[in-house]
Coordinates of C-alpha atoms in Angstrom, one line a residue:
M1 CA 0.0 -0.1 0.0
S2 CA 1.3 4.0 -1.1
V3 CA 1.3 5.4 2.6
P4 CA -0.4 8.9 1.6
V5 CA 1.1 12.4 2.8
W6 CA -1.5 12.8 5.8
L7 CA -0.8 9.1 7.1
P8 CA 2.4 9.7 9.8
A9 CA 0.5 13.0 10.6
L10 CA -2.9 11.0 11.8
L11 CA -0.9 7.9 13.7
G12 CA 1.5 10.8 14.7
F13 CA -2.2 12.0 16.2
L14 CA -3.4 9.2 17.3
T15 CA 0.1 8.5 19.7
A16 CA 0.3 11.7 21.1
V17 CA -2.8 9.8 22.9
G18 CA -0.6 9.5 26.1
S19 CA 1.0 12.1 25.9
I20 CA -1.8 14.0 26.1
S21 CA -2.8 11.7 29.5
I22 CA -0.1 12.5 31.2
D23 CA 1.8 15.1 30.4
M24 CA -1.0 18.0 30.0
Y25 CA -2.5 16.5 33.9
L26 CA 1.7 16.4 35.5
P27 CA 1.1 20.1 36.4
A28 CA -1.9 19.4 38.7
F29 CA -0.7 17.2 40.6
P30 CA -1.0 19.2 43.9
Q31 CA -3.7 20.7 44.2
I32 CA -5.6 16.5 42.7
A33 CA -3.9 14.9 45.5
R34 CA -5.4 18.2 48.1
E35 CA -8.7 17.6 47.0
L36 CA -9.0 14.0 46.4
G37 CA -6.7 12.9 49.1
Q38 CA -4.1 13.4 51.7
V39 CA -2.3 10.0 50.7
R40 CA 1.4 9.4 50.5
G41 CA 2.6 9.2 47.2
G42 CA -1.6 9.5 46.1
A43 CA -1.2 11.3 42.7
Q44 CA 2.1 9.6 41.5
I45 CA -0.2 6.3 42.3
T46 CA -3.2 7.5 39.7
L47 CA 0.0 7.9 37.3
A48 CA 0.9 3.9 37.7
T49 CA -2.8 3.6 37.9
F50 CA -2.7 4.6 34.0
F51 CA 0.4 2.4 32.7
V52 CA -1.2 0.2 33.9
G53 CA -4.3 -0.1 31.9
L54 CA -1.8 0.8 29.2
A55 CA -0.1 -2.8 29.3
L56 CA -2.4 -4.1 29.9
G57 CA -4.4 -2.4 26.8
Q58 CA -2.3 -3.6 24.7
L59 CA -1.6 -7.0 25.6
I60 CA -5.5 -7.7 24.9
L61 CA -5.7 -4.6 22.1
G62 CA -2.4 -6.1 19.9
P63 CA -3.4 -9.6 19.0
L64 CA -6.9 -8.1 18.6
A65 CA -5.4 -5.5 15.9
D66 CA -3.8 -8.5 13.5
R67 CA -7.4 -10.7 14.3
V68 CA -9.9 -7.4 12.8
G69 CA -7.4 -5.1 11.3
R70 CA -5.6 -2.0 12.5
K71 CA -9.4 -0.2 12.9
A72 CA -11.9 -1.4 15.2
P73 CA -9.6 -1.0 17.5
L74 CA -8.6 2.2 17.3
V75 CA -13.2 3.0 16.6
V76 CA -13.4 1.2 20.1
G77 CA -10.4 2.6 22.8
M78 CA -10.8 6.0 21.1
T79 CA -14.6 5.3 22.9
L80 CA -13.7 3.1 25.8
Y81 CA -11.0 6.5 26.6
T82 CA -13.2 9.5 25.7
L83 CA -15.9 8.3 28.1
A84 CA -13.7 7.7 30.8
T85 CA -11.8 10.9 31.1
I86 CA -15.7 12.3 31.2
G87 CA -15.5 9.8 34.3
C88 CA -11.9 11.3 35.7
A89 CA -13.2 14.5 34.9
L90 CA -16.7 14.0 37.7
S91 CA -14.4 11.8 40.6
T92 CA -14.6 12.4 43.7
N93 CA -12.4 10.0 44.8
L94 CA -9.8 8.7 44.7
V95 CA -10.2 5.4 43.6
S96 CA -12.8 6.0 41.2
F97 CA -10.4 9.3 39.7
S98 CA -8.0 5.4 39.6
V99 CA -10.2 3.4 38.1
F100 CA -11.0 5.9 35.4
R101 CA -7.7 6.8 34.8
F102 CA -7.1 2.8 34.9
L103 CA -10.1 2.4 31.9
A104 CA -8.7 6.1 29.7
A105 CA -5.8 3.9 29.5
L106 CA -7.5 0.7 28.9
G107 CA -8.6 2.1 25.6
G108 CA -5.8 4.6 24.7
A109 CA -3.6 1.9 24.7
S110 CA -4.8 0.8 21.1
S111 CA -3.6 4.2 20.4
M112 CA 0.0 3.9 20.8
V113 CA -0.2 0.0 19.9
V114 CA -1.9 -0.2 16.5
P115 CA -0.1 2.8 15.1
R116 CA 3.7 0.9 15.3
A117 CA 1.7 -2.3 13.4
V118 CA 0.6 0.1 10.9
V119 CA 4.4 1.1 10.2
R120 CA 5.1 -2.1 10.2
D121 CA 3.1 -3.1 7.9
L122 CA 3.8 -0.1 5.2
S123 CA 7.7 -0.2 6.2
N124 CA 11.3 -1.4 7.8
G125 CA 14.9 -0.8 8.1
P126 CA 16.2 3.2 7.2
S127 CA 12.3 3.9 5.7
A128 CA 10.6 2.8 9.0
A129 CA 13.1 5.2 11.5
R130 CA 11.8 8.1 9.0
M131 CA 8.4 7.2 9.5
M132 CA 9.1 6.6 12.6
A133 CA 10.9 10.2 13.4
Q134 CA 7.2 12.0 10.7
L135 CA 5.5 10.0 13.6
M136 CA 7.4 11.3 16.0
L137 CA 7.2 15.5 15.1
V138 CA 3.8 14.8 15.5
M139 CA 3.2 14.3 18.4
G140 CA 6.1 15.3 20.4
V141 CA 4.2 18.6 19.8
S142 CA 2.5 17.1 23.2
P143 CA 4.9 17.1 25.7
I144 CA 6.1 20.4 24.7
L145 CA 2.9 22.2 25.0
A146 CA 0.5 20.3 27.1
P147 CA 2.6 20.4 30.0
A148 CA 2.4 24.6 29.6
L149 CA -1.5 24.2 28.6
G150 CA -2.5 21.6 31.5
G151 CA -0.5 24.8 33.9
F152 CA -2.5 27.4 32.0
V153 CA -6.3 25.3 32.2
L154 CA -5.7 24.3 35.3
N155 CA -5.1 27.9 36.4
W156 CA -8.1 28.7 34.0
A157 CA -10.6 26.4 35.4
G158 CA -9.0 23.4 37.9
W159 CA -7.6 20.5 37.2
R160 CA -11.5 18.8 36.1
A161 CA -11.3 21.7 32.8
I162 CA -8.2 19.9 32.4
F163 CA -9.6 16.2 31.8
W164 CA -12.7 17.8 29.3
V165 CA -10.2 19.1 27.5
Q166 CA -8.6 15.7 26.8
A167 CA -12.3 14.1 26.2
V168 CA -12.8 16.5 23.2
Y169 CA -9.3 15.2 22.4
G170 CA -10.2 12.1 22.2
I171 CA -14.1 12.4 20.5
I172 CA -11.9 14.4 17.6
N173 CA -9.2 11.3 17.4
L174 CA -12.5 8.7 17.1
S175 CA -13.7 11.3 13.9
L176 CA -10.5 11.4 12.8
V177 CA -10.4 7.3 12.8
V178 CA -13.2 6.6 11.4
L179 CA -13.2 8.8 8.3
L180 CA -10.0 8.9 7.8
L181 CA -7.5 5.8 8.7
P182 CA -7.5 3.6 6.2
D183 CA -6.5 -0.2 7.7
T184 CA -2.7 -1.3 6.1
L185 CA -3.7 -5.2 7.3
P186 CA -5.5 -7.2 4.1
R187 CA -8.0 -9.3 5.2
E188 CA -6.1 -12.5 4.1
M189 CA -3.0 -11.8 6.4
R190 CA -5.3 -11.0 9.1
I191 CA -4.7 -13.9 11.7
R192 CA -7.3 -15.5 13.4
H193 CA -6.6 -16.7 16.3
G194 CA -7.5 -18.2 20.0
L195 CA -6.9 -17.5 23.7
I196 CA -4.5 -20.9 23.0
S197 CA -3.2 -18.8 20.2
V198 CA -2.4 -16.3 21.2
F199 CA -0.2 -16.8 23.9
Q200 CA 1.4 -19.3 22.0
R201 CA 2.5 -16.7 19.6
Y202 CA 3.4 -14.5 22.7
V203 CA 5.5 -17.5 23.1
Q204 CA 6.4 -17.6 19.8
V205 CA 7.4 -13.3 19.7
A206 CA 9.1 -13.2 23.4
K207 CA 11.8 -16.0 22.5
D208 CA 12.5 -14.7 19.4
R209 CA 16.6 -14.0 20.2
N210 CA 15.6 -10.4 19.0
F211 CA 12.8 -9.1 20.2
L212 CA 13.7 -9.6 24.2
P213 CA 17.1 -7.2 24.5
A214 CA 15.6 -4.0 22.4
A215 CA 12.3 -4.3 23.0
L216 CA 13.9 -4.0 27.4
V217 CA 16.6 -1.2 25.4
V218 CA 12.6 0.2 25.1
A219 CA 11.2 -0.6 28.0
F220 CA 13.5 0.0 30.8
A221 CA 14.2 3.4 28.5
S222 CA 10.5 4.7 29.0
A223 CA 11.3 3.3 33.0
T224 CA 13.7 6.1 32.4
L225 CA 11.5 8.9 31.4
F226 CA 8.4 7.6 33.9
S227 CA 10.6 8.0 37.0
Y228 CA 11.0 12.2 35.9
L229 CA 7.1 12.5 35.1
G230 CA 6.4 11.0 38.1
G231 CA 9.2 13.0 40.3
S232 CA 9.2 15.8 38.4
P233 CA 6.6 17.6 39.6
L234 CA 7.3 17.7 43.2
V235 CA 10.7 18.7 42.8
F236 CA 9.4 21.5 40.9
E237 CA 7.1 23.5 42.3
T238 CA 7.3 22.2 45.5
G239 CA 11.5 22.4 45.6
F240 CA 12.1 24.8 43.2
H241 CA 8.9 26.6 43.9
V242 CA 8.2 27.4 40.6
S243 CA 4.0 27.7 39.4
P244 CA 2.4 25.3 37.5
V245 CA 2.3 27.5 33.7
I246 CA 6.7 27.4 34.4
Y247 CA 6.5 23.3 35.2
G248 CA 5.5 23.0 32.2
C249 CA 7.8 25.7 30.5
I250 CA 10.6 23.2 31.4
F251 CA 8.3 20.5 30.7
G252 CA 7.6 21.5 26.8
L253 CA 11.7 22.1 26.7
N254 CA 12.7 19.0 26.9
G255 CA 10.0 17.6 25.0
F256 CA 11.2 20.5 22.0
G257 CA 14.9 18.3 23.1
L258 CA 13.2 15.0 22.5
I259 CA 11.8 15.8 18.8
M260 CA 14.4 17.7 17.8
V261 CA 16.2 15.4 18.1
S262 CA 14.1 12.3 17.3
Q263 CA 14.0 14.8 13.8
L264 CA 17.8 14.4 13.2
N265 CA 17.7 10.9 14.0
G266 CA 15.1 10.3 11.0
R267 CA 16.7 13.0 8.4
V268 CA 20.9 11.8 10.0
F269 CA 22.0 9.6 12.2
A270 CA 20.0 6.2 10.8
N271 CA 20.9 7.0 7.8
R272 CA 24.5 7.6 8.2
F273 CA 26.0 5.7 10.6
G274 CA 23.1 2.9 11.2
I275 CA 20.4 2.3 13.5
D276 CA 22.5 -0.2 15.8
R277 CA 25.7 2.5 16.1
T278 CA 23.1 5.6 16.8
L279 CA 21.1 3.6 19.6
T280 CA 24.2 2.7 21.0
T281 CA 25.2 6.1 21.4
A282 CA 22.5 7.4 22.5
V283 CA 22.2 5.3 25.2
L284 CA 25.6 5.9 26.3
V285 CA 24.2 9.6 25.9
M286 CA 21.7 8.4 28.9
L287 CA 23.6 6.9 30.4
G288 CA 26.1 10.0 31.3
G289 CA 23.4 12.4 32.2
T290 CA 21.7 10.5 34.9
V291 CA 25.3 9.7 35.8
Y292 CA 25.7 13.3 36.6
L293 CA 22.4 14.6 37.4
T294 CA 22.4 11.5 40.4
I295 CA 25.9 12.3 41.5
V296 CA 24.8 16.8 41.7
S297 CA 21.7 15.4 44.2
L298 CA 23.5 13.1 45.9
L299 CA 26.1 15.6 46.6
G300 CA 23.7 18.1 47.1
L301 CA 25.1 20.2 43.9
A302 CA 20.8 19.9 42.2
G303 CA 20.0 23.2 42.0
L304 CA 17.4 24.2 39.7
V305 CA 20.1 24.9 36.9
P306 CA 21.9 21.6 37.0
T307 CA 18.8 19.6 37.7
L308 CA 17.8 21.1 34.2
I309 CA 21.2 20.1 32.7
G310 CA 21.0 16.5 33.4
L311 CA 17.0 16.1 32.5
F312 CA 17.8 17.5 29.3
V313 CA 20.7 15.1 28.6
C314 CA 18.9 12.4 29.2
I315 CA 15.1 13.1 27.9
A316 CA 16.6 14.1 24.3
S317 CA 18.6 11.3 24.4
L318 CA 15.4 9.4 23.9
G319 CA 14.7 10.9 20.6
C320 CA 17.0 8.4 19.1
I321 CA 16.5 5.0 21.7
F322 CA 12.4 5.3 21.0
P323 CA 12.4 5.3 17.2
N324 CA 15.5 2.8 17.0
G325 CA 15.0 0.2 19.3
T326 CA 11.2 0.5 17.8
V327 CA 13.0 -0.6 14.4
A328 CA 15.1 -3.1 16.5
V329 CA 12.4 -4.1 17.5
M330 CA 9.6 -4.8 15.0
S331 CA 11.6 -5.4 12.2
R332 CA 11.4 -9.1 12.0
Q333 CA 7.6 -9.6 13.0
H334 CA 5.5 -8.7 10.7
A335 CA 3.9 -11.6 10.6
N336 CA 3.7 -10.6 14.2
A337 CA 3.8 -7.2 14.5
G338 CA 0.5 -6.8 16.4
V339 CA 1.7 -8.6 18.8
A340 CA 5.3 -7.7 19.1
S341 CA 4.1 -4.1 18.9
A342 CA 1.5 -4.5 22.3
L343 CA 4.6 -6.7 23.9
T344 CA 7.1 -4.0 23.8
G345 CA 3.9 -1.5 25.1
T346 CA 3.1 -4.3 28.0
L347 CA 6.4 -4.0 28.7
Q348 CA 7.0 -0.2 28.7
F349 CA 4.2 0.6 31.1
S350 CA 4.5 -2.6 33.3
I351 CA 7.5 -0.9 34.0
G352 CA 7.1 2.1 34.4
A353 CA 4.3 1.8 36.3
V354 CA 6.8 0.5 39.0
S355 CA 9.1 3.3 38.6
G356 CA 6.3 6.2 38.8
M357 CA 5.8 4.7 42.3
I358 CA 9.0 3.2 43.7
V359 CA 9.3 7.9 43.1
G360 CA 5.9 8.3 44.0
E361 CA 7.2 6.8 47.7
L362 CA 10.5 8.3 48.3
S363 CA 10.3 11.4 46.2
D364 CA 10.9 14.4 49.3
V365 CA 11.1 17.5 47.5
S366 CA 14.6 17.1 46.7
P367 CA 15.9 15.3 42.5
R368 CA 17.8 13.1 44.4
A369 CA 14.6 10.0 44.5
M370 CA 13.9 10.5 40.9
A371 CA 17.7 11.0 39.9
V372 CA 18.6 7.9 41.4
C373 CA 15.5 5.8 39.5
M374 CA 16.8 7.6 36.3
L375 CA 19.7 6.1 36.6
V376 CA 19.3 2.5 37.3
S377 CA 16.7 3.1 34.5
A378 CA 19.5 3.9 32.1
C379 CA 21.7 1.1 33.7
C380 CA 19.2 -1.7 33.0
V381 CA 18.7 0.3 29.4
T382 CA 22.8 -0.3 28.5
V383 CA 23.2 -4.3 29.9
C384 CA 20.3 -4.7 27.5
N385 CA 21.4 -3.5 24.7
R386 CA 24.6 -4.6 25.2
M387 CA 22.9 -8.2 24.6
R388 CA 20.8 -7.4 22.0
P389 CA 21.6 -8.5 18.7
R390 CA 22.7 -6.3 16.0
G391 CA 21.6 -6.7 11.7

């Protein structure tokens, strides 16, 4: 199938559901905790709940996308996401809010697993890296703008309005899927399978020596990001006393670094140096950034500027790690693209949920807990990348 010029933009718009759902409400963590319940790490628990929903949702929706095609799971998923997000806006306590966040993630998972499978349907190798870069260009706008937008909405109308905005975004995505998205999986290539067959396919993909190390690179890189997501609101808003709007701008600056590096990766690095070499270099850069951030944090030198420098380096390096790692994961999984995408996403958000809960439990107003969790995750990325077969 030829690729319409607007398709990467549509896929990026869909993939951004996850980051918008997370990034927009980060500035509201302190307000949500005050209004819905003063449980230690309460707001971070709702983030971890969202990650669990994303993990479980991708396990379900991956095989479904290989069975019924790419479009139907997105329609169902976006419908559930929109309704559950409205439930978040109407919640009156932390328990109901967490349940609705879980359901929203369960539906929103479709916007992550299906676009990756569509990319694999249409391209491979450097061309897939370029298409992933196009997706990240569109979805990269969300971490740049979403936190600042969330801060403005928070100041203007309170934290509930953030979820009404997200519900509107869900309706827009649902409409775009119904009206525009082609199904890139032909009927003759769809796999009819029962529960036992689904389990066997997961085992088959997991046993592939090329899959698991690459998938763990992406998963632990995500854990580095999720440690930052879970820890940074408290560090900046309480520790450094910045306003929600300024925090959103700081978050957007790091998102800008990620998206710029991802574009350089798609246009220059992956073509000139190859996917493997570029990925390995980016992993070492991230490791160096987390080592620096941890040292200055433990020595009590982590003021606002040193913390920003360390975080910028770490987050920007993900602009190479995510697209190249995803290509490495999916390159040999054509027949099982949906399952491979789902299993990768499940690993990402399962490990992310754990890292988010750990940061929530250990966080004080300093960057120490966030920095240490990021360093541990970066070390795991480095080890898994060394184990990854090349070529």
